[in-house]
Amino acid sequence: MSYTETIGSRTYRFADLKTLMAKASPLRSGDQLAGVAAASEEERVAARMTLAQVPLRTFLNEALIPYESDEVTRLVIDDHSPQAFAEISHLTVGDFRNWLLSSTTDADALTRITAGLTPEMVAAVSKLMRNQDLIAAARKRPVITRFRNTVGLPGHMSVRLQPNHPTDDVKGIAASMLDGLMYGCGDAMIGINPASDNLAAITKLLLMIDDFRQRYQVPTQSCVLTHVTNTIAAIEKGAPVDLVFQSVAGTEKANAGFGISLALLQEAYEAGLSLKRGTVGNNLMYFETGQGSALSADAHFGVDQQTCEVRAYAVARKFNPFLVNTVVGFIGPEYLYDGKQITRAGLEDHFCGKLLGVPMGCDICYTNHAEADQDDMDNLLTLLGVAGINFIMGIPGADDVMLNYQSTSFHDALYVRDVLGLRRAPEFEEWLESMQITDARGALLSASSQQPLLEGANDWLGIA
């Protein structure tokens, strides 16, 4: 089906829904690279005007990537709930935007419709929204998950402590981990990107974190971000696996580029569940995504990068994840050129994930060849804090010495919690107070108060 819109004396024609969606997207370098972006601002406005008039039902009848050739499309269509969709089935995309922003639409209403939404519907409505709209609507939709603690409660924000090391040195990683804990970070998880995929090295890191967690009774969860097949192998060998990690994308071909399928993710999910390591819940999958991943694998099929990204959240949603992390500026300026594009993408990703019922966090980051700096990250951090982000990253000095990119630091987490009054996961906050790291309000205590834990940790590390 083709679409047309006339502005003044000029008529714009869009060959199909896929083309219309791409032309309606805010400007970003990845869509320009793919050759799907609007050629002018006027064409972008024409596409948005047209998209606003498209009935939501259309997305159930016009697949952007064919059902027969893509298992992600099949997942989206087969899992769609007509009952949940009924409440909004009469709306156009523009009407849906108005409904989302209405003062009468609350968390209960957004939860009711979750199973009736497809990624394409959610991506479409985001293209009609200003940044403040994305913030206001996402803030209404908490997504709460549990493993050893509770993440996503309104008024709370967690931190993934990322103590990476360029050689996987266990003491170096442990030192960064302790540094983060002393700043009250780590309630989302302690997650290591290993420099090696060697199974013995991965197991050694898992054992180190688990030994510390048990010794000090830390109510958090660990993850070593290796390929899911390595995690399955580690589970089979008896390693103490908490969260199961995998990068995912929004098309079958892109996921094949990651070496995964829905069936393999199901196998990993069941392997994780079999360990029964959660204490307050059993959400245990950890997924990472990022706009541009499908294009970088030549697996986007002419679909704009943001819509491909939102399709990845349908993959994540299938496996009841504990955390989903959009690593928003990591792929580079070929896909998100500057701070403005990174900021917009982060707000889109958070909004779209939350609307689909996904526990969204964000690695607020950039690479050194992007037109961005730490002020841009401060802006996005603050905006996402207002929007109700489930978690952010905590990295020593905001500079990952293994992955070589810039993110957010332990101090950044202190800042956003302070100015917005955000608390940590309640179980983790109780532990911090019991260890004399924070007071009852969640504020850090002096270094002298923290000395007992530090001395015990030094003894654990074998440091004189």
Coordinates of C-alpha atoms in Angstrom, one line a residue:
M1 CA 0.0 0.0 0.0
S2 CA 1.4 3.4 -0.9
Y3 CA 0.8 6.7 1.0
T4 CA 0.7 10.3 -0.2
E5 CA 0.8 13.8 1.4
T6 CA 0.6 17.2 -0.3
I7 CA 2.3 20.2 1.2
G8 CA 1.6 23.4 -0.8
S9 CA 2.1 22.5 -4.5
R10 CA 4.2 19.5 -3.8
T11 CA 2.9 15.9 -3.4
Y12 CA 5.1 13.4 -1.6
R13 CA 4.6 9.7 -2.3
F14 CA 5.8 6.9 0.0
A15 CA 5.9 3.5 -1.6
D16 CA 4.9 1.5 1.5
L17 CA 4.7 1.6 5.3
K18 CA 8.4 0.7 5.6
T19 CA 9.4 3.8 3.5
L20 CA 6.9 6.0 5.3
M21 CA 8.3 5.0 8.7
A22 CA 11.9 5.7 7.6
K23 CA 11.1 9.1 6.1
A24 CA 9.2 10.1 9.3
S25 CA 12.3 9.4 11.5
P26 CA 14.3 12.2 13.1
L27 CA 17.5 12.8 11.2
R28 CA 20.3 10.4 12.0
S29 CA 23.4 9.4 10.2
G30 CA 22.6 5.7 10.1
D31 CA 19.5 6.2 8.1
Q32 CA 21.4 8.5 5.7
L33 CA 24.1 5.8 5.4
A34 CA 21.3 3.2 4.6
G35 CA 19.7 5.6 2.0
V36 CA 16.3 5.5 3.7
A37 CA 16.3 8.9 5.4
A38 CA 14.0 11.8 4.3
A39 CA 15.7 14.0 1.6
S40 CA 14.6 17.2 3.3
E41 CA 12.8 18.5 6.4
E42 CA 9.7 19.1 4.3
E43 CA 9.6 15.5 3.3
R44 CA 10.1 14.5 6.9
V45 CA 7.1 16.6 7.9
A46 CA 5.0 15.2 5.1
A47 CA 5.9 11.7 6.2
R48 CA 4.9 12.5 9.9
M49 CA 1.6 14.1 8.8
T50 CA 0.9 10.9 6.8
L51 CA 2.0 8.5 9.5
A52 CA -0.2 10.3 12.0
Q53 CA -3.3 9.2 10.0
V54 CA -2.3 5.6 9.7
P55 CA -4.6 3.3 11.8
L56 CA -2.8 1.2 14.3
R57 CA -4.5 -1.9 12.8
T58 CA -2.4 -1.4 9.7
F59 CA 0.7 -2.6 11.4
L60 CA -1.0 -6.0 12.0
N61 CA -1.7 -6.4 8.2
E62 CA 1.4 -4.8 6.6
A63 CA 4.6 -6.4 7.9
L64 CA 7.8 -4.4 7.3
I65 CA 9.8 -7.6 7.1
P66 CA 7.8 -10.6 5.7
Y67 CA 6.4 -13.1 8.2
E68 CA 7.5 -16.0 6.0
S69 CA 11.2 -15.0 6.1
D70 CA 11.8 -13.6 9.5
E71 CA 11.3 -15.3 12.9
V72 CA 11.2 -11.9 14.7
T73 CA 8.2 -10.9 12.6
R74 CA 6.6 -14.3 13.4
L75 CA 7.2 -13.7 17.1
V76 CA 5.6 -10.3 17.0
I77 CA 2.5 -11.4 15.1
D78 CA 2.1 -14.8 16.9
D79 CA 2.4 -13.3 20.4
H80 CA 0.1 -10.3 19.7
S81 CA -2.9 -10.2 22.0
P82 CA -6.1 -9.0 20.3
Q83 CA -7.7 -8.6 23.7
A84 CA -5.1 -6.2 25.0
F85 CA -5.2 -4.3 21.7
A86 CA -8.9 -3.9 21.8
E87 CA -8.8 -0.8 24.0
I88 CA -6.8 1.2 21.4
S89 CA -7.6 -0.7 18.2
H90 CA -9.7 2.2 16.9
L91 CA -6.9 4.7 17.1
T92 CA -4.6 6.1 14.4
V93 CA -0.9 6.7 15.2
G94 CA -1.6 10.3 15.9
D95 CA -4.6 9.5 18.1
F96 CA -2.4 7.0 20.0
R97 CA 0.1 9.8 20.8
N98 CA -2.6 11.9 22.2
W99 CA -3.9 8.9 24.2
L100 CA -0.5 8.3 25.7
L101 CA -0.1 11.9 26.8
S102 CA -3.6 12.2 28.2
S103 CA -3.7 12.9 31.9
T104 CA -6.3 10.0 32.2
T105 CA -3.8 7.4 30.8
D106 CA -1.9 6.0 33.8
A107 CA 0.4 3.1 34.5
D108 CA -2.6 0.6 34.8
A109 CA -3.8 1.6 31.3
L110 CA -0.3 1.3 29.8
T111 CA 0.1 -2.1 31.4
R112 CA -3.2 -3.3 30.1
I113 CA -2.3 -2.6 26.5
T114 CA 1.3 -3.9 26.6
A115 CA 0.6 -7.3 25.0
G116 CA -1.5 -5.6 22.3
L117 CA 1.4 -3.4 21.1
T118 CA 3.8 -4.4 18.3
P119 CA 7.3 -2.8 18.0
E120 CA 6.2 -1.1 14.8
M121 CA 3.3 0.6 16.4
V122 CA 5.5 1.9 19.2
A123 CA 8.3 3.0 16.9
A124 CA 5.7 4.8 14.8
V125 CA 4.2 6.8 17.6
S126 CA 7.7 7.8 18.9
K127 CA 8.4 9.4 15.5
L128 CA 5.6 11.9 16.2
M129 CA 6.8 12.8 19.7
R130 CA 9.0 15.5 20.9
N131 CA 11.7 14.7 23.5
Q132 CA 9.4 15.9 26.3
D133 CA 6.6 13.6 25.1
L134 CA 9.0 10.6 25.2
I135 CA 10.0 11.5 28.8
A136 CA 6.4 12.2 30.0
A137 CA 5.0 9.0 28.6
A138 CA 7.8 6.7 29.6
R139 CA 7.7 8.1 33.2
K140 CA 4.1 6.7 33.5
R141 CA 5.2 3.2 32.7
P142 CA 7.3 1.5 35.4
V143 CA 8.6 -2.0 34.7
I144 CA 9.7 -3.8 37.8
T145 CA 11.9 -6.9 37.8
R146 CA 13.4 -9.1 40.5
F147 CA 16.3 -11.5 41.0
R148 CA 18.2 -10.9 44.3
N149 CA 16.8 -7.4 44.5
T150 CA 14.1 -5.3 43.0
V151 CA 14.8 -3.0 40.1
G152 CA 12.5 -0.5 38.4
L153 CA 10.4 0.8 41.3
P154 CA 9.1 4.3 40.8
G155 CA 11.5 6.8 42.4
H156 CA 14.4 4.4 42.2
M157 CA 17.3 4.1 39.8
S158 CA 19.9 1.3 39.8
V159 CA 23.5 1.1 38.5
R160 CA 25.3 -1.6 36.7
L161 CA 28.8 -1.7 38.1
Q162 CA 31.1 -2.4 35.2
P163 CA 34.7 -3.1 36.5
N164 CA 36.3 -4.1 33.1
H165 CA 40.0 -4.8 32.8
P166 CA 42.0 -5.1 29.5
T167 CA 43.6 -8.4 30.6
D168 CA 40.8 -9.8 32.8
D169 CA 43.1 -9.4 35.8
V170 CA 41.1 -10.6 38.7
K171 CA 42.6 -8.3 41.3
G172 CA 42.2 -5.3 39.0
I173 CA 38.5 -6.2 38.4
A174 CA 38.0 -6.7 42.1
A175 CA 39.5 -3.4 42.9
S176 CA 37.2 -1.5 40.5
M177 CA 34.3 -3.5 41.9
L178 CA 35.1 -2.5 45.4
D179 CA 35.5 1.1 44.3
G180 CA 32.0 1.1 42.8
L181 CA 30.4 -0.5 45.9
M182 CA 32.0 2.1 48.1
Y183 CA 30.1 4.7 46.0
G184 CA 26.9 2.8 46.4
C185 CA 26.8 1.4 42.9
G186 CA 26.1 -2.2 41.8
D187 CA 22.4 -2.8 42.6
A188 CA 21.5 -3.5 39.0
M189 CA 24.3 -6.0 38.8
I190 CA 28.0 -6.4 38.7
G191 CA 28.7 -7.0 35.1
I192 CA 32.0 -7.7 33.4
N193 CA 32.8 -7.5 29.7
P194 CA 35.6 -10.1 29.5
A195 CA 38.6 -9.4 27.2
S196 CA 38.6 -13.1 26.4
D197 CA 35.9 -15.7 25.7
N198 CA 38.0 -18.4 27.3
L199 CA 35.7 -20.5 29.4
A200 CA 38.2 -21.0 32.2
A201 CA 38.8 -17.2 32.4
I202 CA 35.0 -16.5 32.4
T203 CA 34.5 -19.1 35.2
K204 CA 37.3 -17.6 37.2
L205 CA 35.5 -14.2 37.1
L206 CA 32.2 -15.7 38.0
L207 CA 33.7 -17.5 41.0
M208 CA 35.4 -14.3 42.2
I209 CA 32.3 -12.2 42.2
D210 CA 30.2 -15.0 43.8
D211 CA 32.8 -15.5 46.5
F212 CA 32.7 -11.8 47.4
R213 CA 28.9 -11.7 47.2
Q214 CA 28.5 -14.6 49.6
R215 CA 31.2 -13.5 51.9
Y216 CA 29.6 -10.1 52.4
Q217 CA 26.0 -11.2 51.7
V218 CA 25.5 -8.6 48.9
P219 CA 22.0 -8.6 47.6
T220 CA 22.9 -8.2 43.9
Q221 CA 23.5 -10.3 40.9
S222 CA 26.5 -11.0 38.7
C223 CA 27.0 -11.4 34.9
V224 CA 30.0 -12.0 32.7
L225 CA 29.0 -10.8 29.2
T226 CA 30.1 -13.6 27.1
H227 CA 28.3 -15.3 24.2
V228 CA 25.2 -17.2 25.3
T229 CA 26.8 -20.6 24.2
N230 CA 29.7 -20.0 26.6
T231 CA 27.2 -19.2 29.4
I232 CA 25.4 -22.5 28.7
A233 CA 28.7 -24.3 28.8
A234 CA 29.6 -22.6 32.1
I235 CA 26.2 -23.6 33.6
E236 CA 26.8 -27.2 32.5
K237 CA 30.2 -27.2 34.3
G238 CA 28.6 -25.9 37.5
A239 CA 29.7 -22.3 37.4
P240 CA 27.7 -19.8 39.6
V241 CA 25.8 -18.1 36.8
D242 CA 23.3 -15.5 37.9
L243 CA 22.2 -13.5 34.8
V244 CA 22.4 -14.8 31.3
F245 CA 23.7 -12.3 28.8
Q246 CA 23.3 -11.9 25.0
S247 CA 23.3 -9.1 22.5
V248 CA 20.1 -9.1 20.4
A249 CA 18.8 -7.3 17.3
G250 CA 15.5 -6.8 15.6
T251 CA 15.8 -9.2 12.6
E252 CA 16.5 -12.9 12.2
K253 CA 19.5 -12.2 9.9
A254 CA 21.0 -9.7 12.4
N255 CA 20.6 -12.2 15.2
A256 CA 22.2 -14.9 13.1
G257 CA 25.2 -12.5 12.8
F258 CA 25.4 -12.6 16.6
G259 CA 25.3 -16.4 16.4
I260 CA 21.9 -16.7 18.0
S261 CA 18.3 -17.7 17.3
L262 CA 15.1 -17.6 19.3
A263 CA 15.5 -21.3 20.0
L264 CA 19.0 -20.8 21.4
L265 CA 17.8 -18.0 23.6
Q266 CA 15.1 -20.2 24.9
E267 CA 17.7 -22.9 25.7
A268 CA 19.8 -20.4 27.6
Y269 CA 16.8 -19.1 29.5
E270 CA 15.8 -22.5 30.6
A271 CA 19.4 -23.3 31.6
G272 CA 19.5 -20.2 33.8
L273 CA 16.1 -21.0 35.4
S274 CA 17.3 -24.5 36.2
L275 CA 19.9 -23.1 38.7
K276 CA 17.2 -21.4 40.8
R277 CA 19.6 -18.8 42.1
G278 CA 17.2 -15.9 42.4
T279 CA 15.9 -15.1 45.9
V280 CA 13.2 -12.5 45.4
G281 CA 12.3 -13.3 41.7
N282 CA 13.4 -15.2 38.6
N283 CA 14.0 -12.6 36.0
L284 CA 17.5 -13.6 34.8
M285 CA 18.1 -12.6 31.2
Y286 CA 20.3 -9.6 30.4
F287 CA 20.1 -8.2 26.9
E288 CA 22.1 -5.5 25.2
T289 CA 20.9 -3.7 22.1
G290 CA 21.8 -0.6 20.1
Q291 CA 20.5 1.4 17.1
G292 CA 22.5 0.5 14.0
S293 CA 23.3 -3.1 14.8
A294 CA 21.0 -4.5 12.0
L295 CA 22.4 -2.0 9.5
S296 CA 26.0 -2.9 10.4
A297 CA 25.2 -6.5 9.7
D298 CA 23.4 -5.6 6.4
A299 CA 20.3 -7.1 7.9
H300 CA 17.9 -4.2 8.1
F301 CA 16.0 -4.9 4.9
G302 CA 15.4 -1.2 4.3
V303 CA 13.8 -0.6 7.7
D304 CA 15.0 2.5 9.6
Q305 CA 17.4 1.8 12.4
Q306 CA 15.1 2.9 15.2
T307 CA 12.3 0.6 14.2
C308 CA 14.8 -2.3 13.9
E309 CA 15.9 -1.4 17.4
V310 CA 12.4 -1.6 18.8
R311 CA 11.9 -5.0 17.2
A312 CA 14.8 -6.2 19.3
Y313 CA 12.8 -5.3 22.4
A314 CA 10.1 -7.8 21.2
V315 CA 12.9 -10.5 21.3
A316 CA 13.9 -9.4 24.8
R317 CA 10.3 -9.3 26.1
K318 CA 9.8 -13.0 25.1
F319 CA 12.3 -14.1 27.8
N320 CA 11.2 -12.0 30.9
P321 CA 14.5 -10.2 31.2
F322 CA 15.9 -8.7 34.4
L323 CA 17.6 -5.9 32.5
V324 CA 17.7 -4.6 28.9
N325 CA 20.4 -2.1 28.1
T326 CA 20.5 0.1 25.0
V327 CA 24.2 0.9 24.5
V328 CA 23.2 4.1 22.8
G329 CA 26.3 5.7 21.5
F330 CA 28.6 2.7 21.3
I331 CA 28.4 1.8 17.7
G332 CA 29.7 5.2 16.6
P333 CA 29.0 8.3 14.5
E334 CA 28.2 6.3 11.4
Y335 CA 24.9 5.5 13.1
L336 CA 24.4 8.4 15.6
Y337 CA 26.6 11.3 14.5
D338 CA 26.5 13.7 17.5
G339 CA 25.3 14.4 20.9
K340 CA 21.9 15.5 19.6
Q341 CA 21.3 12.3 17.8
I342 CA 22.5 10.2 20.7
T343 CA 20.2 12.0 23.1
R344 CA 17.2 11.6 20.9
A345 CA 18.0 7.9 20.4
G346 CA 18.4 7.3 24.1
L347 CA 15.0 8.8 24.9
E348 CA 13.3 6.9 22.0
D349 CA 14.8 3.6 23.1
H350 CA 13.7 4.1 26.7
F351 CA 10.2 5.1 25.8
C352 CA 9.7 2.3 23.3
G353 CA 11.1 -0.3 25.6
K354 CA 9.0 0.7 28.5
L355 CA 5.9 0.8 26.4
L356 CA 6.5 -2.8 25.4
G357 CA 7.0 -3.8 29.0
V358 CA 10.8 -4.1 28.9
P359 CA 12.9 -3.1 31.9
M360 CA 15.0 -0.5 30.1
G361 CA 18.3 0.8 31.1
C362 CA 20.8 2.8 29.1
D363 CA 24.6 2.9 28.7
I364 CA 24.8 6.7 28.2
C365 CA 27.9 6.7 26.1
Y366 CA 29.9 7.8 23.1
T367 CA 33.0 6.9 21.2
N368 CA 35.9 9.4 20.9
H369 CA 35.4 9.9 17.2
A370 CA 31.7 11.0 17.6
E371 CA 30.7 14.7 17.8
A372 CA 29.8 14.4 21.4
D373 CA 31.3 15.0 24.9
Q374 CA 30.6 14.5 28.5
D375 CA 28.2 17.5 28.7
D376 CA 26.0 15.7 26.2
M377 CA 26.1 12.6 28.4
D378 CA 25.2 14.8 31.5
N379 CA 22.2 16.0 29.6
L380 CA 20.9 12.6 28.5
L381 CA 21.6 11.2 32.0
T382 CA 19.4 13.9 33.6
L383 CA 16.6 13.5 31.0
L384 CA 16.6 9.7 31.4
G385 CA 16.6 10.1 35.2
V386 CA 13.5 12.2 34.9
A387 CA 11.9 9.7 32.5
G388 CA 12.3 6.9 35.0
I389 CA 15.2 4.9 33.6
N390 CA 15.6 1.5 35.4
F391 CA 19.4 1.6 35.5
I392 CA 22.5 3.3 34.1
M393 CA 26.2 2.3 34.0
G394 CA 28.8 2.9 36.7
I395 CA 32.4 2.8 35.3
P396 CA 35.5 4.1 37.0
G397 CA 36.1 7.7 35.8
A398 CA 33.4 7.1 33.1
D399 CA 36.2 5.7 30.9
D400 CA 36.2 2.0 30.1
V401 CA 39.8 1.0 29.8
M402 CA 39.0 -2.3 28.1
L403 CA 36.3 -1.3 25.6
N404 CA 37.8 2.2 25.0
Y405 CA 34.6 4.4 25.1
Q406 CA 33.2 7.0 27.4
S407 CA 30.2 6.3 29.6
T408 CA 28.9 7.4 33.1
S409 CA 30.8 7.2 36.3
F410 CA 30.1 6.3 40.0
H411 CA 30.0 10.1 40.6
D412 CA 27.5 10.6 37.8
A413 CA 25.2 8.2 39.6
L414 CA 25.5 10.1 42.8
Y415 CA 24.7 13.3 41.0
V416 CA 21.5 12.2 39.3
R417 CA 20.3 10.4 42.5
D418 CA 20.9 13.6 44.5
V419 CA 19.3 16.1 42.2
L420 CA 16.2 13.9 41.4
G421 CA 15.8 12.2 44.8
L422 CA 16.3 8.7 43.4
R423 CA 16.9 5.7 45.6
R424 CA 18.7 2.4 45.0
A425 CA 17.1 -1.0 45.0
P426 CA 15.6 -1.3 48.5
E427 CA 17.4 -4.6 49.4
F428 CA 20.7 -3.2 48.2
E429 CA 20.1 0.1 50.1
E430 CA 19.5 -1.8 53.3
W431 CA 22.8 -3.7 52.8
L432 CA 24.7 -0.4 52.2
E433 CA 23.4 1.0 55.4
S434 CA 24.3 -2.2 57.3
M435 CA 27.8 -2.0 56.0
Q436 CA 28.1 1.6 57.0
I437 CA 28.6 2.7 53.4
T438 CA 25.5 5.0 53.4
D439 CA 23.2 6.4 55.9
A440 CA 19.4 5.8 56.2
R441 CA 18.8 8.5 53.5
G442 CA 21.1 6.7 51.1
A443 CA 23.8 9.4 51.4
L444 CA 27.5 8.2 51.4
L445 CA 29.2 8.1 54.8
S446 CA 32.8 9.2 55.3
A447 CA 35.7 7.0 54.2
S448 CA 36.5 6.4 57.9
S449 CA 33.1 4.8 58.4
Q450 CA 33.6 2.5 55.5
Q451 CA 37.0 1.3 56.8
P452 CA 35.8 -2.0 58.2
L453 CA 34.5 -3.2 54.8
L454 CA 37.6 -1.9 53.1
E455 CA 40.0 -3.7 55.5
G456 CA 38.1 -6.9 55.1
A457 CA 38.1 -6.6 51.4
N458 CA 41.8 -5.9 51.3
D459 CA 42.3 -9.1 53.3
W460 CA 40.1 -11.0 50.8
L461 CA 42.2 -9.7 47.9
G462 CA 45.4 -10.5 49.7
I463 CA 46.5 -6.8 49.8
A464 CA 48.6 -5.9 52.8

